[in-house]
Tab-separated table of C-alpha atoms in Angstrom:
chain	number	residue	atom	x	y	z
A	274	MET	CA	88.381	89.968	-46.800
A	275	ALA	CA	88.923	86.702	-44.933
A	276	LEU	CA	89.996	88.666	-41.863
A	277	LEU	CA	86.758	90.635	-42.031
A	278	TRP	CA	84.762	87.446	-42.371
A	279	VAL	CA	86.476	85.965	-39.295
A	280	TYR	CA	85.820	89.205	-37.375
A	281	ARG	CA	82.127	89.208	-38.332
A	282	ASN	CA	81.706	85.558	-37.482
A	283	THR	CA	83.744	85.376	-34.274
A	284	PHE	CA	80.614	84.738	-32.228
A	285	LYS	CA	79.463	82.003	-34.588
A	286	LEU	CA	82.914	80.397	-34.446
A	287	ILE	CA	82.794	80.365	-30.660
A	288	MET	CA	79.249	78.940	-30.770
A	289	LEU	CA	80.371	76.291	-33.247
A	290	THR	CA	83.277	75.290	-31.041
A	291	GLY	CA	80.796	75.093	-28.164
A	292	LEU	CA	78.614	72.874	-30.314
A	293	PHE	CA	81.516	70.469	-30.888
A	294	LEU	CA	82.121	70.344	-27.176
A	295	SER	CA	78.530	70.014	-26.050
A	296	GLY	CA	76.800	66.671	-25.570
A	297	CYS	CA	73.286	65.657	-26.589
A	298	GLY	CA	70.811	66.956	-24.017
A	299	SER	CA	67.292	68.262	-24.127
A	300	ASN	CA	66.090	71.016	-26.439
A	301	GLN	CA	63.269	73.290	-25.375
A	302	VAL	CA	61.689	75.876	-27.648
A	303	ILE	CA	59.019	78.362	-26.607
A	304	VAL	CA	57.917	79.681	-29.971
A	305	GLN	CA	58.351	83.451	-30.108
A	306	GLY	CA	57.839	85.882	-32.936
A	307	ASP	CA	55.606	88.537	-34.441
A	308	PHE	CA	52.865	88.099	-36.994
A	309	PRO	CA	51.385	90.611	-39.427
A	310	THR	CA	47.717	91.559	-39.655
A	311	PRO	CA	46.072	90.088	-42.763
A	312	LEU	CA	45.260	92.456	-45.598
A	313	ILE	CA	41.720	91.492	-46.531
A	314	GLU	CA	38.285	93.054	-46.665
A	315	LYS	CA	36.591	92.239	-43.387
A	316	LEU	CA	33.352	90.302	-43.063
A	317	ASN	CA	30.812	92.540	-41.386
A	318	GLN	CA	30.067	89.998	-38.642
A	319	THR	CA	30.980	89.570	-34.986
A	320	LEU	CA	33.029	86.464	-34.335
A	321	GLY	CA	33.330	84.809	-30.961
A	322	VAL	CA	36.557	82.870	-30.394
A	323	TYR	CA	36.983	80.279	-27.720
A	324	TYR	CA	40.481	78.936	-27.018
A	325	GLU	CA	40.459	75.751	-24.967
A	326	ASP	CA	43.168	75.359	-22.304
A	327	GLU	CA	44.797	72.610	-24.367
A	328	PHE	CA	45.128	75.052	-27.295
A	329	LYS	CA	46.381	77.941	-25.152
A	330	SER	CA	49.133	75.766	-23.689
A	331	HIS	CA	49.782	73.609	-26.728
A	332	GLU	CA	53.121	71.797	-26.733
A	333	ILE	CA	54.703	68.595	-27.961
A	334	PHE	CA	57.326	66.538	-26.237
A	335	ASP	CA	59.359	64.115	-28.306
A	336	GLU	CA	61.619	61.792	-26.377
A	337	ALA	CA	65.016	60.927	-27.887
A	338	ARG	CA	64.772	57.730	-29.937
A	339	SER	CA	68.424	56.767	-29.646
A	340	LYS	CA	71.537	57.592	-27.618
A	341	GLY	CA	72.898	60.195	-30.056
A	342	GLN	CA	69.626	62.126	-30.220
A	343	ALA	CA	68.106	64.690	-27.870
A	344	ASP	CA	64.625	65.247	-26.430
A	345	TRP	CA	62.609	68.029	-28.017
A	346	GLN	CA	59.922	70.090	-26.314
A	347	ILE	CA	58.199	72.623	-28.564
A	348	ARG	CA	55.668	74.969	-26.954
A	349	THR	CA	53.447	76.802	-29.440
A	350	GLY	CA	50.429	77.732	-27.280
A	351	GLU	CA	51.161	81.423	-26.674
A	352	ALA	CA	52.224	81.989	-30.273
A	353	GLN	CA	49.067	80.217	-31.506
A	354	VAL	CA	46.821	82.551	-29.499
A	355	ARG	CA	48.750	85.623	-30.677
A	356	LEU	CA	48.518	84.560	-34.318
A	357	TRP	CA	44.827	83.597	-34.301
A	358	ASN	CA	43.817	86.769	-32.457
A	359	LEU	CA	45.389	88.756	-35.310
A	360	ILE	CA	43.958	86.555	-38.054
A	361	PHE	CA	40.388	86.522	-36.726
A	362	SER	CA	40.397	90.263	-36.026
A	363	GLY	CA	41.723	90.836	-39.546
A	364	VAL	CA	38.988	88.741	-41.133
A	365	PHE	CA	35.915	89.754	-39.072
A	366	SER	CA	34.846	93.319	-38.307
A	367	LYS	CA	34.646	92.496	-34.598
A	368	THR	CA	35.949	89.601	-32.526
A	369	LEU	CA	35.220	88.697	-28.921
A	370	THR	CA	37.322	86.199	-26.989
A	371	LEU	CA	35.044	84.017	-24.897
A	372	SER	CA	36.118	82.810	-21.478
A	373	GLU	CA	33.945	79.696	-21.652
A	374	ARG	CA	32.428	77.486	-24.284
A	375	PRO	CA	28.843	78.652	-24.920
A	376	SER	CA	25.930	76.279	-24.340
A	377	SER	CA	22.127	76.427	-24.521
A	378	GLU	CA	22.113	77.279	-20.787
A	379	LYS	CA	24.815	79.921	-21.155
A	380	PRO	CA	24.679	81.287	-24.696
A	381	ALA	CA	27.276	83.847	-25.853
A	382	ASP	CA	25.986	87.400	-26.120
A	383	GLY	CA	26.588	89.692	-29.082
A	384	VAL	CA	28.274	87.221	-31.424
A	385	ASP	CA	27.075	85.955	-34.808
A	386	VAL	CA	29.119	82.770	-34.853
A	387	ILE	CA	31.900	81.122	-32.844
A	388	ILE	CA	35.122	79.447	-33.950
A	389	ILE	CA	37.040	77.044	-31.712
A	390	PRO	CA	40.498	76.187	-33.088
A	391	HIS	CA	42.295	72.948	-32.199
A	392	VAL	CA	45.835	71.789	-33.030
A	393	GLU	CA	45.279	68.129	-33.836
A	394	GLU	CA	48.831	67.261	-34.744
A	395	LEU	CA	52.278	68.840	-34.892
A	396	GLN	CA	55.270	67.128	-36.455
A	397	TYR	CA	58.804	68.406	-36.737
A	398	ALA	CA	61.834	67.311	-38.722
A	399	ILE	CA	65.455	68.214	-38.133
A	400	PRO	CA	68.513	67.518	-40.329
A	401	SER	CA	69.617	64.563	-38.187
A	402	HIS	CA	66.246	62.869	-38.892
A	403	THR	CA	65.935	63.615	-42.605
A	404	GLN	CA	69.504	64.240	-43.898
A	405	VAL	CA	68.047	67.353	-45.554
A	406	LYS	CA	69.585	70.573	-44.280
A	407	VAL	CA	66.336	72.254	-43.321
A	408	TYR	CA	64.257	72.350	-40.147
A	409	GLU	CA	60.553	71.732	-40.752
A	410	ILE	CA	57.276	72.000	-38.832
A	411	TRP	CA	53.967	70.588	-40.024
A	412	MET	CA	50.649	71.166	-38.263
A	413	ARG	CA	47.083	70.005	-38.690
A	414	TYR	CA	44.288	72.183	-37.325
A	415	ARG	CA	40.615	71.489	-36.802
A	416	PHE	CA	38.198	74.405	-36.574
A	417	GLU	CA	34.821	73.957	-34.912
A	418	LEU	CA	32.066	76.322	-35.942
A	419	ILE	CA	29.196	76.689	-33.472
A	420	ASN	CA	26.359	79.143	-32.999
A	421	ALA	CA	25.858	81.436	-29.992
A	422	ALA	CA	23.882	78.713	-28.220
A	423	GLY	CA	26.733	76.241	-28.609
A	424	GLU	CA	25.024	74.154	-31.318
A	425	PRO	CA	27.501	72.687	-33.843
A	426	LEU	CA	27.413	74.118	-37.365
A	427	GLY	CA	30.248	71.907	-38.608
A	428	ASP	CA	33.994	71.616	-38.564
A	429	TRP	CA	36.861	71.563	-41.050
A	430	LYS	CA	40.532	70.678	-41.139
A	431	MET	CA	43.480	72.619	-42.416
A	432	THR	CA	47.234	71.971	-42.627
A	433	ALA	CA	50.197	74.320	-42.355
A	434	TYR	CA	53.892	73.924	-43.086
A	435	GLY	CA	57.009	75.928	-42.406
A	436	LYS	CA	60.703	75.395	-42.989
A	437	THR	CA	63.971	77.252	-42.563
A	438	PRO	CA	66.141	78.127	-45.533
A	439	GLN	CA	69.362	76.162	-45.721
A	440	ASN	CA	71.923	78.257	-43.935
A	441	LEU	CA	75.610	77.572	-44.276
A	442	VAL	CA	78.249	78.492	-41.772
A	443	MET	CA	81.587	77.100	-42.846
A	444	GLY	CA	79.831	74.446	-44.882
A	445	ILE	CA	77.859	73.173	-41.908
A	446	GLU	CA	74.113	73.648	-41.858
A	447	GLY	CA	72.591	75.872	-39.223
A	448	GLY	CA	73.788	79.495	-39.127
A	449	GLN	CA	71.644	79.703	-36.013
A	450	SER	CA	71.239	77.288	-33.109
A	451	LYS	CA	68.922	74.265	-33.439
A	452	GLU	CA	66.397	75.950	-31.140
A	453	GLU	CA	66.426	79.166	-33.195
A	454	ALA	CA	65.975	77.117	-36.367
A	455	ILE	CA	62.950	75.238	-34.953
A	456	ASN	CA	61.512	78.539	-33.716
A	457	LEU	CA	61.886	80.011	-37.206
A	458	ALA	CA	60.287	76.936	-38.811
A	459	ALA	CA	57.388	77.198	-36.324
A	460	ILE	CA	56.903	80.897	-37.103
A	461	MET	CA	56.871	80.086	-40.829
A	462	ALA	CA	54.327	77.311	-40.203
A	463	LEU	CA	52.114	79.657	-38.163
A	464	ARG	CA	52.314	82.326	-40.895
A	465	ASP	CA	51.366	79.620	-43.393
A	466	ALA	CA	48.430	78.600	-41.181
A	467	GLY	CA	47.180	82.188	-41.161
A	468	ALA	CA	47.663	82.508	-44.933
A	469	HIS	CA	45.860	79.216	-45.551
A	470	PHE	CA	42.941	80.268	-43.345
A	471	VAL	CA	42.559	83.766	-44.832
A	472	THR	CA	42.637	82.541	-48.432
A	473	SER	CA	40.415	79.485	-47.973
A	474	PHE	CA	38.030	79.897	-45.045
A	475	ARG	CA	35.138	81.114	-47.233
A	476	ARG	CA	35.313	77.825	-49.143
A	477	ALA	CA	35.273	75.641	-45.986
A	478	GLU	CA	31.880	73.917	-45.977
A	479	PRO	CA	30.525	75.076	-42.590
A	480	ILE	CA	31.580	78.688	-43.266
A	481	ALA	CA	30.249	78.588	-46.850
A	482	LEU	CA	26.884	77.286	-45.597
A	483	TRP	CA	26.766	79.908	-42.855
A	484	LEU	CA	27.596	82.683	-45.349
A	485	ASP	CA	24.943	81.316	-47.766
A	486	GLY	CA	22.467	81.470	-44.899
A	487	LEU	CA	23.383	85.093	-44.210
A	488	SER	CA	22.974	86.182	-47.830
A	489	ALA	CA	19.722	84.217	-48.137
A	490	ARG	CA	18.384	86.128	-45.131
A	491	GLU	CA	19.461	89.426	-46.716
A	492	ASP	CA	17.749	88.470	-50.015
A	493	ASP	CA	14.567	87.217	-48.366
A	494	PRO	CA	11.668	89.358	-49.791
A	495	ASN	CA	9.573	88.800	-46.641
A	496	GLU	CA	12.292	90.374	-44.499
A	497	ARG	CA	12.573	93.310	-46.921
A	498	LYS	CA	8.763	93.790	-46.925
A	499	PHE	CA	8.703	94.524	-43.217
A	500	SER	CA	11.729	96.751	-43.230
A	501	GLN	CA	10.718	99.005	-46.129
A	502	PRO	CA	8.003	101.679	-45.627
A	503	GLU	CA	6.644	101.368	-49.205
A	504	SER	CA	5.746	97.733	-48.581
A	505	ILE	CA	3.755	98.747	-45.556
A	506	GLU	CA	1.845	101.266	-47.655
A	507	LEU	CA	1.044	98.585	-50.261
A	508	ASN	CA	-0.403	96.357	-47.563
A	509	GLN	CA	-2.728	98.971	-46.233
B	224	MET	CA	106.891	78.322	-31.548
B	225	ASN	CA	105.773	81.417	-29.610
B	226	ILE	CA	102.876	83.753	-30.411
B	227	LYS	CA	105.153	86.423	-31.997
B	228	THR	CA	106.304	83.916	-34.614
B	229	LEU	CA	102.770	82.609	-35.146
B	230	LEU	CA	101.071	85.995	-35.546
B	231	PRO	CA	102.452	86.944	-39.017
B	232	LEU	CA	101.599	83.413	-40.200
B	233	ILE	CA	98.040	83.721	-38.898
B	234	LEU	CA	97.594	87.140	-40.475
B	235	SER	CA	99.001	86.069	-43.845
B	236	ILE	CA	96.608	83.115	-43.913
B	237	ASN	CA	93.695	85.343	-43.033
B	238	VAL	CA	94.277	87.908	-45.757
B	239	LEU	CA	94.039	85.146	-48.334
B	240	SER	CA	90.599	84.220	-49.483
B	241	GLY	CA	89.508	81.112	-51.282
B	242	CYS	CA	89.041	81.186	-55.066
B	243	VAL	CA	85.569	81.558	-56.523
B	244	THR	CA	84.543	81.023	-60.130
B	245	SER	CA	81.384	82.703	-61.289
B	246	ARG	CA	79.211	82.968	-64.414
B	247	VAL	CA	76.325	85.337	-65.051
B	248	ASP	CA	73.802	84.992	-67.904
B	249	GLU	CA	71.300	87.687	-68.753
B	250	MET	CA	68.269	87.877	-70.999
B	251	VAL	CA	66.130	91.027	-70.897
B	252	PHE	CA	63.381	92.558	-73.009
B	253	ASN	CA	61.710	95.969	-72.669
B	254	GLU	CA	64.509	97.411	-70.569
B	255	PRO	CA	63.510	100.892	-69.281
B	256	GLU	CA	65.813	103.405	-71.025
B	257	ILE	CA	65.951	105.926	-68.206
B	258	GLY	CA	65.683	103.503	-65.327
B	259	ILE	CA	62.683	103.171	-63.015
B	260	GLY	CA	62.763	106.812	-61.890
B	261	GLU	CA	60.550	107.594	-58.894
B	262	ALA	CA	58.869	104.171	-58.918
B	263	THR	CA	59.929	101.332	-56.642
B	264	ALA	CA	60.926	97.702	-57.067
B	265	VAL	CA	60.794	94.754	-54.720
B	266	ILE	CA	63.052	91.711	-54.620
B	267	LEU	CA	61.464	88.543	-53.247
B	268	GLY	CA	62.814	85.054	-52.620
B	269	ARG	CA	61.065	81.911	-53.849
B	270	ARG	CA	60.355	79.544	-50.980
B	271	HIS	CA	57.893	76.966	-52.240
B	272	GLY	CA	60.438	74.265	-53.195
B	273	SER	CA	60.496	71.112	-51.081
B	274	ASP	CA	64.207	70.871	-50.271
B	275	TYR	CA	65.468	74.452	-50.345
B	276	ALA	CA	64.331	78.042	-49.902
B	277	THR	CA	65.983	81.186	-51.194
B	278	GLU	CA	67.823	82.703	-48.253
B	279	PRO	CA	66.445	86.056	-46.968
B	280	ASP	CA	70.016	87.314	-46.421
B	281	PHE	CA	70.801	86.760	-50.117
B	282	VAL	CA	67.701	88.702	-51.185
B	283	GLN	CA	68.683	91.506	-48.809
B	284	CYS	CA	72.272	91.459	-50.115
B	285	VAL	CA	71.104	91.965	-53.733
B	286	GLY	CA	68.823	94.861	-52.716
B	287	THR	CA	71.567	96.553	-50.695
B	288	HIS	CA	74.053	96.100	-53.563
B	289	ILE	CA	71.695	97.845	-56.005
B	290	MET	CA	70.820	100.741	-53.680
B	291	LYS	CA	74.476	101.261	-52.715
B	292	LYS	CA	75.536	101.592	-56.369
B	293	ASP	CA	72.563	103.767	-57.355
B	294	PRO	CA	71.020	105.543	-54.343
B	295	THR	CA	68.186	106.933	-56.518
B	296	ILE	CA	66.653	103.439	-56.761
B	297	THR	CA	64.213	102.424	-54.048
B	298	ILE	CA	64.080	98.717	-53.319
B	299	ILE	CA	61.322	97.851	-50.841
B	300	PRO	CA	62.752	95.552	-48.127
B	301	GLU	CA	61.431	92.010	-48.503
B	302	THR	CA	60.228	91.519	-44.910
B	303	TYR	CA	58.380	94.870	-44.964
B	304	PHE	CA	56.682	93.962	-48.264
B	305	LEU	CA	55.704	90.472	-47.068
B	306	ASP	CA	54.275	91.807	-43.798
B	307	GLN	CA	52.405	94.705	-45.428
B	308	LEU	CA	50.845	92.402	-48.011
B	309	TYR	CA	50.333	89.370	-45.781
B	310	PRO	CA	49.118	86.754	-46.703
B	311	TRP	CA	49.331	87.275	-50.472
B	312	PHE	CA	53.064	86.655	-51.019
B	313	GLU	CA	53.636	83.734	-48.643
B	314	PRO	CA	55.104	80.484	-50.112
B	315	ARG	CA	51.558	79.031	-50.352
B	316	THR	CA	49.917	82.055	-51.934
B	317	ALA	CA	52.630	83.873	-53.927
B	318	PRO	CA	51.954	84.264	-57.671
B	319	LEU	CA	54.087	81.910	-59.751
B	320	GLU	CA	53.400	83.562	-63.113
B	321	PRO	CA	52.777	87.251	-63.964
B	322	ARG	CA	49.233	86.362	-65.080
B	323	ASP	CA	48.531	85.159	-61.502
B	324	LEU	CA	48.635	88.839	-60.454
B	325	GLN	CA	45.249	89.147	-62.166
B	326	ARG	CA	43.521	87.457	-59.211
B	327	PHE	CA	44.705	90.296	-56.961
B	328	THR	CA	42.270	92.623	-58.712
B	329	GLU	CA	39.472	90.946	-56.725
B	330	GLU	CA	41.047	92.032	-53.416
B	331	ARG	CA	40.366	95.748	-52.989
B	332	ALA	CA	42.462	96.230	-49.829
B	333	LEU	CA	45.412	94.495	-51.467
B	334	LEU	CA	45.144	96.592	-54.629
B	335	GLN	CA	45.087	99.829	-52.626
B	336	THR	CA	48.245	98.877	-50.727
B	337	LEU	CA	50.021	97.848	-53.924
B	338	GLU	CA	49.080	101.178	-55.538
B	339	SER	CA	50.397	103.095	-52.533
B	340	LEU	CA	53.782	101.377	-52.930
B	341	ASP	CA	54.113	102.645	-56.549
B	342	LEU	CA	55.627	99.340	-57.601
B	343	ALA	CA	57.171	99.166	-61.086
B	344	TYR	CA	59.059	95.871	-60.971
B	345	MET	CA	58.762	92.702	-58.945
B	346	ILE	CA	61.926	90.594	-59.006
B	347	TRP	CA	61.796	86.957	-57.915
B	348	ILE	CA	65.035	85.262	-56.897
B	349	ASP	CA	65.016	81.477	-56.921
B	350	GLY	CA	67.961	79.393	-55.784
B	351	SER	CA	70.287	78.675	-52.908
B	352	THR	CA	73.880	78.127	-51.865
B	353	LYS	CA	74.700	74.502	-51.182
B	354	ASN	CA	77.565	72.650	-49.626
B	355	THR	CA	78.638	70.248	-52.371
B	356	GLY	CA	81.390	68.321	-50.611
B	357	SER	CA	83.780	68.310	-47.697
B	358	ASP	CA	87.037	66.653	-46.723
B	359	GLY	CA	89.623	66.577	-43.970
B	360	SER	CA	89.055	66.361	-40.240
B	361	LEU	CA	88.996	68.764	-37.364
B	362	SER	CA	88.824	67.806	-33.731
B	363	CYS	CA	88.088	70.155	-30.881
B	364	SER	CA	88.672	69.712	-27.182
B	365	LEU	CA	89.080	71.969	-24.177
B	366	HIS	CA	92.646	72.652	-25.392
B	367	GLY	CA	91.471	73.988	-28.773
B	368	CYS	CA	90.822	72.740	-32.290
B	369	PHE	CA	93.367	70.869	-34.404
B	370	GLY	CA	93.338	69.538	-37.946
B	371	PHE	CA	92.481	70.626	-41.456
B	372	ALA	CA	89.088	70.767	-43.153
B	373	THR	CA	88.014	71.854	-46.590
B	374	TRP	CA	84.626	72.084	-48.299
B	375	SER	CA	83.152	73.350	-51.497
B	376	ASN	CA	80.081	75.520	-51.883
B	377	GLU	CA	78.012	76.175	-54.971
B	378	ALA	CA	75.599	79.074	-55.430
B	379	ASN	CA	72.968	78.928	-58.144
B	380	TYR	CA	70.396	81.713	-58.404
B	381	GLU	CA	67.976	82.953	-61.037
B	382	ALA	CA	66.295	86.355	-60.903
B	383	ILE	CA	63.111	86.789	-62.918
B	384	ILE	CA	61.938	90.367	-63.527
B	385	TRP	CA	58.208	91.106	-63.807
B	386	ASP	CA	56.900	94.407	-65.079
B	387	PHE	CA	54.243	94.929	-62.443
B	388	THR	CA	52.011	97.312	-64.397
B	389	ALA	CA	52.133	95.319	-67.660
B	390	ARG	CA	51.893	92.039	-65.713
B	391	ALA	CA	54.582	90.501	-67.924
B	392	GLU	CA	57.979	88.897	-67.547
B	393	VAL	CA	60.631	91.230	-68.940
B	394	GLY	CA	63.933	89.647	-68.062
B	395	LYS	CA	65.937	86.841	-66.500
B	396	VAL	CA	69.370	86.843	-64.881
B	397	ASN	CA	71.138	83.656	-63.888
B	398	THR	CA	74.278	83.323	-61.819
B	399	GLU	CA	76.362	80.317	-60.867
B	400	SER	CA	79.415	80.467	-58.649
B	401	SER	CA	81.468	77.885	-56.848
B	402	GLY	CA	84.484	77.884	-54.594
B	403	GLN	CA	86.543	75.969	-52.075
B	404	THR	CA	86.996	77.047	-48.460
B	405	TYR	CA	89.927	75.795	-46.378
B	406	MET	CA	90.183	75.734	-42.613
B	407	PRO	CA	93.500	74.786	-41.020
B	408	SER	CA	93.347	74.791	-37.256
B	409	ILE	CA	96.107	75.111	-34.713
B	410	PHE	CA	94.349	75.850	-31.402
B	411	VAL	CA	91.952	78.221	-33.232
B	412	PRO	CA	90.259	77.527	-36.619
B	413	LEU	CA	91.659	79.856	-39.344
B	414	PRO	CA	89.241	79.714	-42.260
B	415	ILE	CA	90.346	80.789	-45.756
B	416	HIS	CA	86.857	81.582	-46.857
B	417	ALA	CA	85.570	81.413	-50.442
B	418	PRO	CA	82.795	84.053	-50.574
B	419	VAL	CA	80.617	82.101	-53.029
B	420	LYS	CA	77.339	83.693	-51.951
B	421	GLY	CA	78.820	87.206	-51.931
B	422	VAL	CA	80.150	86.813	-55.481
B	423	ALA	CA	76.744	85.515	-56.651
B	424	CYS	CA	75.066	88.479	-54.928
B	425	ASP	CA	77.373	90.995	-56.635
B	426	GLY	CA	76.949	89.287	-60.016
B	427	ILE	CA	73.162	89.236	-59.953
B	428	GLY	CA	73.049	92.721	-58.358
B	429	ASP	CA	75.185	94.244	-61.153
B	430	GLN	CA	72.961	92.779	-63.871
B	431	LEU	CA	69.769	93.967	-62.154
B	432	LEU	CA	71.342	97.386	-61.734
B	433	GLU	CA	71.830	97.626	-65.506
B	434	PHE	CA	68.144	96.944	-65.907
B	435	LEU	CA	66.778	99.197	-63.167
B	436	SER	CA	69.184	102.140	-63.312
B	437	GLY	CA	69.518	104.839	-65.952
B	438	LYS	CA	73.150	105.390	-64.942
B	439	PHE	CA	74.506	101.923	-65.768
């Protein structure tokens, strides 16, 4: 049994030996992974999405604080765009990605409302910082809601968190490399962001007000009067 | 000492495995007499705790153990289930009590997918394997690794069985196992591994099998 275990973990043993031999350098992670489409009844509205350049290329760089530590660069931009494209298209019946922010001079065509996501903050924690054998990522988002003419309808904030399960290889944390662990924590945090958005966006004040406005328009008797033939007959 | 003399020593060390002690407790009600039949079950890990998360490989190990011993049982793979039903079983949104399943009735798309899976039981595994202590020293250089290290691991898992259609808890299985791993190293580390997690997986898998299968 032990022989089999050694055979199965030969690669990990080699990696571990490499880890002992390696010094403290710089760690770079380009977050990569797949996300599922949310399972929810879609809102029958067309959403415009505008990703600012800062969002599309979002990254953090954390310089080593002491001699024994390493620099960390975590790039989430591409993964953010991939995730939010799936989330928005899962929540709204139609989504259009806008190439520029709409304004009164250049309003967006064919959209009911526009969301502009921002990553306001990203924090990470690794075992050498916290003494807890998990890798963690925490993010704070801000969503801007604007109308087709670029007028603000409000904004709201939302947090997301992801961590890796403790993974033991020969009693030492980290069955995978540090970069793989941070990538996994980031993917978990992005999944959590999507889950948080899908299950709470209707309660966010700007969205709730916008949805109230839509249902008020649908319930408006004046609007119904002009769209129903019997009302026209009554007026004659 | 040449390699021919060392080889039998290395092999004899490798065939030994560290000792593991294990205990399994079970408490079930409304056990199906003829097993779950054509229906399916899913095993999911709890991941909302602050300092640990149930390992996906442990959840997968339990599922594989059950299906290997009784191939008539269908266990839906955890990652497939989580992706198909995203975002309703994520750490933030997963139901903590069977009565929380009631809120799913408001989500038509979710209900349809759950119905298509023909789910009879939802099993939640909560726990983790932890390193509880280590000793010795091992130093590695370009010439190899030398020294002796030992550490102890402890696995503690609880499986809670929900009857999905009745929306009720119908059983609980708890397993605790611990063991000591040793790693002498002369040039190459030679671990005498205590398969704590594997023993916990087999223990919890056997108890769940008794519940889910008509053959056991």
